[in-house]
């Protein structure tokens, strides 16, 4: 079966899932703009490639912005690297890499795993977020501190987060009948007392409400039964087999880009607000809060020991178990291939 025919087989499913908003982001609109880095053919002479982002250009791609701005991709040998924004109507990462439109795509296991089951010959080759950003946000005056506090509560959940919410309930053996679930329109449902909490993203959750004057708290679903990775890097099996040097070069430059972004958050936010996401007219303070919060998802004890983008065996299994709670049965070998990233970090011990 050709790459094109494989792509056709699962594009419909992947697009439907992506349109449902399962991308790990707090944004809600779409964009299809691109940014690229040019600068010669590079030492290795790799051709121009595209990277399919999972959503709009916000701080969750700051490492890629730094890699472009600092010439890390061109230094790695790429003639050109184009960052293509995602969105509800954009091409999914899985379809883009399987169809040859992108060398790498950013996605979520909640999207990648079903795509693989539908015929996509793709694998996760790394993960930006070691902990997914889904959070349950509640008022500090009536905090919901964990699963044990949910009985009798009313929780607002958007359609796009229904899958992860149901998985969370299953992971904690909570009968859905014990919690009232209502559709989420916006965070005012919490601030006006219509609900006891809502499922959102930590990058725009309690800290954002506190900044706006409403005292809120939250807990991460990742800490309560759903230890699933997020913002995963996806590549086609064909490219893993046939273009390993290009993928390794990309991974190395991306790790270095994220090192730069984490070392200089102010610059990472400025690149987002003033250049890559300029058309979104982001609030700088909100983006700063989002970056600071996501830094805790990216840099962990495991990445300190093993390197950025790595996924431990334990976290791989945690992701597999979390997907099972969502009704998605897949094995770690079917979902992950971290061999190239392992080689990169082994060959570059100073890059962590």
PDB file of N, CA and C in Angstrom, residues 77-137:
ATOM      1  N   UNK A  77      21.489  21.032   9.044  1.00  0.00           N
ATOM      2  CA  UNK A  77      21.600  20.575   7.671  1.00  0.00           C
ATOM      3  C   UNK A  77      20.398  20.785   6.798  1.00  0.00           C
ATOM      4  N   UNK A  78      19.313  21.346   7.348  1.00  0.00           N
ATOM      5  CA  UNK A  78      18.103  21.521   6.549  1.00  0.00           C
ATOM      6  C   UNK A  78      18.178  22.795   5.709  1.00  0.00           C
ATOM      7  N   UNK A  79      17.812  22.660   4.462  1.00  0.00           N
ATOM      8  CA  UNK A  79      17.756  23.816   3.576  1.00  0.00           C
ATOM      9  C   UNK A  79      16.705  24.804   4.055  1.00  0.00           C
ATOM     10  N   UNK A  80      15.598  24.286   4.557  1.00  0.00           N
ATOM     11  CA  UNK A  80      14.490  25.140   4.985  1.00  0.00           C
ATOM     12  C   UNK A  80      13.578  24.322   5.880  1.00  0.00           C
ATOM     13  N   UNK A  81      13.074  24.925   6.949  1.00  0.00           N
ATOM     14  CA  UNK A  81      12.099  24.286   7.823  1.00  0.00           C
ATOM     15  C   UNK A  81      10.906  25.220   7.957  1.00  0.00           C
ATOM     16  N   UNK A  82       9.749  24.757   7.553  1.00  0.00           N
ATOM     17  CA  UNK A  82       8.525  25.554   7.595  1.00  0.00           C
ATOM     18  C   UNK A  82       7.631  25.050   8.717  1.00  0.00           C
ATOM     19  N   UNK A  83       7.210  25.965   9.581  1.00  0.00           N
ATOM     20  CA  UNK A  83       6.271  25.636  10.653  1.00  0.00           C
ATOM     21  C   UNK A  83       4.870  26.003  10.185  1.00  0.00           C
ATOM     22  N   UNK A  84       4.033  25.009  10.035  1.00  0.00           N
ATOM     23  CA  UNK A  84       2.674  25.220   9.544  1.00  0.00           C
ATOM     24  C   UNK A  84       1.686  25.151  10.691  1.00  0.00           C
ATOM     25  N   UNK A  85       0.947  26.230  10.893  1.00  0.00           N
ATOM     26  CA  UNK A  85      -0.011  26.283  12.001  1.00  0.00           C
ATOM     27  C   UNK A  85      -1.129  25.274  11.810  1.00  0.00           C
ATOM     28  N   UNK A  86      -1.610  24.745  12.913  1.00  0.00           N
ATOM     29  CA  UNK A  86      -2.748  23.846  12.891  1.00  0.00           C
ATOM     30  C   UNK A  86      -4.024  24.607  13.212  1.00  0.00           C
ATOM     31  N   UNK A  87      -5.050  23.858  13.535  1.00  0.00           N
ATOM     32  CA  UNK A  87      -6.346  24.446  13.836  1.00  0.00           C
ATOM     33  C   UNK A  87      -7.431  23.436  13.564  1.00  0.00           C
ATOM     34  N   UNK A  88      -8.651  23.767  13.903  1.00  0.00           N
ATOM     35  CA  UNK A  88      -9.750  22.817  13.782  1.00  0.00           C
ATOM     36  C   UNK A  88      -9.986  22.362  12.346  1.00  0.00           C
ATOM     37  N   UNK A  89      -9.630  23.199  11.375  1.00  0.00           N
ATOM     38  CA  UNK A  89      -9.851  22.832   9.973  1.00  0.00           C
ATOM     39  C   UNK A  89      -8.555  22.505   9.246  1.00  0.00           C
ATOM     40  N   UNK A  90      -7.441  22.461   9.975  1.00  0.00           N
ATOM     41  CA  UNK A  90      -6.140  22.213   9.358  1.00  0.00           C
ATOM     42  C   UNK A  90      -5.895  20.714   9.182  1.00  0.00           C
ATOM     43  N   UNK A  91      -4.912  20.390   8.377  1.00  0.00           N
ATOM     44  CA  UNK A  91      -4.493  19.002   8.208  1.00  0.00           C
ATOM     45  C   UNK A  91      -3.926  18.487   9.515  1.00  0.00           C
ATOM     46  N   UNK A  92      -4.303  17.295   9.916  1.00  0.00           N
ATOM     47  CA  UNK A  92      -3.780  16.726  11.152  1.00  0.00           C
ATOM     48  C   UNK A  92      -2.324  16.337  10.973  1.00  0.00           C
ATOM     49  N   UNK A  93      -1.617  16.242  12.078  1.00  0.00           N
ATOM     50  CA  UNK A  93      -0.217  15.832  12.039  1.00  0.00           C
ATOM     51  C   UNK A  93      -0.069  14.452  11.424  1.00  0.00           C
ATOM     52  N   UNK A  94      -0.965  13.546  11.795  1.00  0.00           N
ATOM     53  CA  UNK A  94      -0.868  12.168  11.306  1.00  0.00           C
ATOM     54  C   UNK A  94      -1.052  12.101   9.795  1.00  0.00           C
ATOM     55  N   UNK A  95      -2.052  12.822   9.290  1.00  0.00           N
ATOM     56  CA  UNK A  95      -2.274  12.829   7.841  1.00  0.00           C
ATOM     57  C   UNK A  95      -1.127  13.513   7.114  1.00  0.00           C
ATOM     58  N   UNK A  96      -0.583  14.579   7.717  1.00  0.00           N
ATOM     59  CA  UNK A  96       0.496  15.326   7.061  1.00  0.00           C
ATOM     60  C   UNK A  96       1.759  14.492   6.935  1.00  0.00           C
ATOM     61  N   UNK A  97       2.137  13.777   8.001  1.00  0.00           N
ATOM     62  CA  UNK A  97       3.383  13.007   7.921  1.00  0.00           C
ATOM     63  C   UNK A  97       3.204  11.739   7.098  1.00  0.00           C
ATOM     64  N   UNK A  98       2.047  11.094   7.190  1.00  0.00           N
ATOM     65  CA  UNK A  98       1.819   9.881   6.410  1.00  0.00           C
ATOM     66  C   UNK A  98       1.682  10.194   4.929  1.00  0.00           C
ATOM     67  N   UNK A  99       1.151  11.373   4.620  1.00  0.00           N
ATOM     68  CA  UNK A  99       0.980  11.763   3.226  1.00  0.00           C
ATOM     69  C   UNK A  99       2.178  12.457   2.627  1.00  0.00           C
ATOM     70  N   UNK A 100       3.255  12.608   3.399  1.00  0.00           N
ATOM     71  CA  UNK A 100       4.466  13.222   2.878  1.00  0.00           C
ATOM     72  C   UNK A 100       4.453  14.729   2.853  1.00  0.00           C
ATOM     73  N   UNK A 101       3.442  15.368   3.483  1.00  0.00           N
ATOM     74  CA  UNK A 101       3.388  16.824   3.514  1.00  0.00           C
ATOM     75  C   UNK A 101       4.295  17.409   4.588  1.00  0.00           C
ATOM     76  N   UNK A 102       4.636  16.607   5.597  1.00  0.00           N
ATOM     77  CA  UNK A 102       5.482  17.078   6.691  1.00  0.00           C
ATOM     78  C   UNK A 102       6.416  15.963   7.119  1.00  0.00           C
ATOM     79  N   UNK A 103       7.615  16.357   7.557  1.00  0.00           N
ATOM     80  CA  UNK A 103       8.548  15.375   8.092  1.00  0.00           C
ATOM     81  C   UNK A 103       8.127  14.969   9.497  1.00  0.00           C
ATOM     82  N   UNK A 104       7.655  15.962  10.269  1.00  0.00           N
ATOM     83  CA  UNK A 104       7.249  15.742  11.659  1.00  0.00           C
ATOM     84  C   UNK A 104       5.960  16.504  11.911  1.00  0.00           C
ATOM     85  N   UNK A 105       5.113  15.969  12.771  1.00  0.00           N
ATOM     86  CA  UNK A 105       3.907  16.665  13.184  1.00  0.00           C
ATOM     87  C   UNK A 105       3.789  16.661  14.693  1.00  0.00           C
ATOM     88  N   UNK A 106       3.109  17.657  15.237  1.00  0.00           N
ATOM     89  CA  UNK A 106       2.842  17.727  16.675  1.00  0.00           C
ATOM     90  C   UNK A 106       1.396  17.312  16.915  1.00  0.00           C
ATOM     91  N   UNK A 107       1.183  16.445  17.900  1.00  0.00           N
ATOM     92  CA  UNK A 107      -0.158  15.912  18.095  1.00  0.00           C
ATOM     93  C   UNK A 107      -0.358  15.464  19.535  1.00  0.00           C
ATOM     94  N   UNK A 108      -1.342  14.614  19.753  1.00  0.00           N
ATOM     95  CA  UNK A 108      -1.669  14.030  21.050  1.00  0.00           C
ATOM     96  C   UNK A 108      -1.861  12.535  20.886  1.00  0.00           C
ATOM     97  N   UNK A 109      -1.477  11.731  21.878  1.00  0.00           N
ATOM     98  CA  UNK A 109      -1.754  10.296  21.799  1.00  0.00           C
ATOM     99  C   UNK A 109      -3.234   9.995  21.602  1.00  0.00           C
ATOM    100  N   UNK A 110      -4.108  10.880  22.083  1.00  0.00           N
ATOM    101  CA  UNK A 110      -5.541  10.690  21.910  1.00  0.00           C
ATOM    102  C   UNK A 110      -5.957  10.776  20.449  1.00  0.00           C
ATOM    103  N   UNK A 111      -5.102  11.361  19.631  1.00  0.00           N
ATOM    104  CA  UNK A 111      -5.350  11.440  18.191  1.00  0.00           C
ATOM    105  C   UNK A 111      -4.500  10.419  17.443  1.00  0.00           C
ATOM    106  N   UNK A 112      -3.232  10.310  17.833  1.00  0.00           N
ATOM    107  CA  UNK A 112      -2.304   9.426  17.123  1.00  0.00           C
ATOM    108  C   UNK A 112      -2.707   7.963  17.233  1.00  0.00           C
ATOM    109  N   UNK A 113      -3.074   7.535  18.432  1.00  0.00           N
ATOM    110  CA  UNK A 113      -3.422   6.125  18.625  1.00  0.00           C
ATOM    111  C   UNK A 113      -4.610   5.694  17.758  1.00  0.00           C
ATOM    112  N   UNK A 114      -5.740   6.441  17.754  1.00  0.00           N
ATOM    113  CA  UNK A 114      -6.838   6.058  16.859  1.00  0.00           C
ATOM    114  C   UNK A 114      -6.439   6.102  15.384  1.00  0.00           C
ATOM    115  N   UNK A 115      -5.560   7.041  15.013  1.00  0.00           N
ATOM    116  CA  UNK A 115      -5.112   7.111  13.623  1.00  0.00           C
ATOM    117  C   UNK A 115      -4.346   5.849  13.244  1.00  0.00           C
ATOM    118  N   UNK A 116      -3.495   5.383  14.145  1.00  0.00           N
ATOM    119  CA  UNK A 116      -2.752   4.141  13.894  1.00  0.00           C
ATOM    120  C   UNK A 116      -3.718   2.972  13.742  1.00  0.00           C
ATOM    121  N   UNK A 117      -4.708   2.926  14.617  1.00  0.00           N
ATOM    122  CA  UNK A 117      -5.686   1.841  14.541  1.00  0.00           C
ATOM    123  C   UNK A 117      -6.495   1.891  13.252  1.00  0.00           C
ATOM    124  N   UNK A 118      -6.601   3.094  12.674  1.00  0.00           N
ATOM    125  CA  UNK A 118      -7.352   3.253  11.425  1.00  0.00           C
ATOM    126  C   UNK A 118      -6.474   3.035  10.198  1.00  0.00           C
ATOM    127  N   UNK A 119      -5.198   2.724  10.412  1.00  0.00           N
ATOM    128  CA  UNK A 119      -4.332   2.408   9.285  1.00  0.00           C
ATOM    129  C   UNK A 119      -3.145   3.314   9.086  1.00  0.00           C
ATOM    130  N   UNK A 120      -2.962   4.312   9.927  1.00  0.00           N
ATOM    131  CA  UNK A 120      -1.824   5.226   9.772  1.00  0.00           C
ATOM    132  C   UNK A 120      -0.542   4.527  10.181  1.00  0.00           C
ATOM    133  N   UNK A 121       0.438   4.524   9.299  1.00  0.00           N
ATOM    134  CA  UNK A 121       1.727   3.904   9.597  1.00  0.00           C
ATOM    135  C   UNK A 121       2.645   4.974  10.171  1.00  0.00           C
ATOM    136  N   UNK A 122       2.337   5.414  11.394  1.00  0.00           N
ATOM    137  CA  UNK A 122       3.071   6.490  12.047  1.00  0.00           C
ATOM    138  C   UNK A 122       3.428   6.064  13.462  1.00  0.00           C
ATOM    139  N   UNK A 123       4.394   6.776  14.051  1.00  0.00           N
ATOM    140  CA  UNK A 123       4.820   6.511  15.422  1.00  0.00           C
ATOM    141  C   UNK A 123       5.115   7.824  16.135  1.00  0.00           C
ATOM    142  N   UNK A 124       5.004   7.785  17.429  1.00  0.00           N
ATOM    143  CA  UNK A 124       5.444   8.902  18.278  1.00  0.00           C
ATOM    144  C   UNK A 124       6.938   8.735  18.512  1.00  0.00           C
ATOM    145  N   UNK A 125       7.720   9.775  18.204  1.00  0.00           N
ATOM    146  CA  UNK A 125       9.180   9.687  18.332  1.00  0.00           C
ATOM    147  C   UNK A 125       9.726  10.579  19.444  1.00  0.00           C
ATOM    148  N   UNK A 126       8.845  11.256  20.160  1.00  0.00           N
ATOM    149  CA  UNK A 126       9.260  12.096  21.274  1.00  0.00           C
ATOM    150  C   UNK A 126       8.040  12.822  21.816  1.00  0.00           C
ATOM    151  N   UNK A 127       8.200  13.462  22.981  1.00  0.00           N
ATOM    152  CA  UNK A 127       7.075  14.181  23.591  1.00  0.00           C
ATOM    153  C   UNK A 127       7.563  15.463  24.252  1.00  0.00           C
ATOM    154  N   UNK A 128       6.979  16.583  23.855  1.00  0.00           N
ATOM    155  CA  UNK A 128       7.330  17.851  24.480  1.00  0.00           C
ATOM    156  C   UNK A 128       6.822  17.893  25.914  1.00  0.00           C
ATOM    157  N   UNK A 129       5.551  17.536  26.119  1.00  0.00           N
ATOM    158  CA  UNK A 129       4.950  17.555  27.452  1.00  0.00           C
ATOM    159  C   UNK A 129       5.091  16.180  28.103  1.00  0.00           C
ATOM    160  N   UNK A 130       5.744  16.134  29.228  1.00  0.00           N
ATOM    161  CA  UNK A 130       5.842  14.897  29.987  1.00  0.00           C
ATOM    162  C   UNK A 130       4.557  14.632  30.775  1.00  0.00           C
ATOM    163  N   UNK A 131       3.806  15.683  31.028  1.00  0.00           N
ATOM    164  CA  UNK A 131       2.513  15.577  31.710  1.00  0.00           C
ATOM    165  C   UNK A 131       1.508  16.351  30.868  1.00  0.00           C
ATOM    166  N   UNK A 132       0.351  15.728  30.619  1.00  0.00           N
ATOM    167  CA  UNK A 132      -0.646  16.420  29.799  1.00  0.00           C
ATOM    168  C   UNK A 132      -1.238  17.585  30.581  1.00  0.00           C
ATOM    169  N   UNK A 133      -1.709  18.627  29.901  1.00  0.00           N
ATOM    170  CA  UNK A 133      -2.151  19.838  30.597  1.00  0.00           C
ATOM    171  C   UNK A 133      -3.610  19.875  31.023  1.00  0.00           C
ATOM    172  N   UNK A 134      -4.347  18.776  30.860  1.00  0.00           N
ATOM    173  CA  UNK A 134      -5.747  18.783  31.278  1.00  0.00           C
ATOM    174  C   UNK A 134      -5.844  18.987  32.790  1.00  0.00           C
ATOM    175  N   UNK A 135      -6.730  19.886  33.209  1.00  0.00           N
ATOM    176  CA  UNK A 135      -6.886  20.192  34.628  1.00  0.00           C
ATOM    177  C   UNK A 135      -8.346  20.374  34.980  1.00  0.00           C
ATOM    178  N   UNK A 136      -8.681  20.090  36.231  1.00  0.00           N
ATOM    179  CA  UNK A 136     -10.003  20.391  36.749  1.00  0.00           C
ATOM    180  C   UNK A 136      -9.872  21.648  37.598  1.00  0.00           C
ATOM    181  N   UNK A 137     -10.536  22.698  37.161  1.00  0.00           N
ATOM    182  CA  UNK A 137     -10.444  24.011  37.796  1.00  0.00           C
ATOM    183  C   UNK A 137     -11.690  24.249  38.640  1.00  0.00           C
TER     184      UNK A 137
END
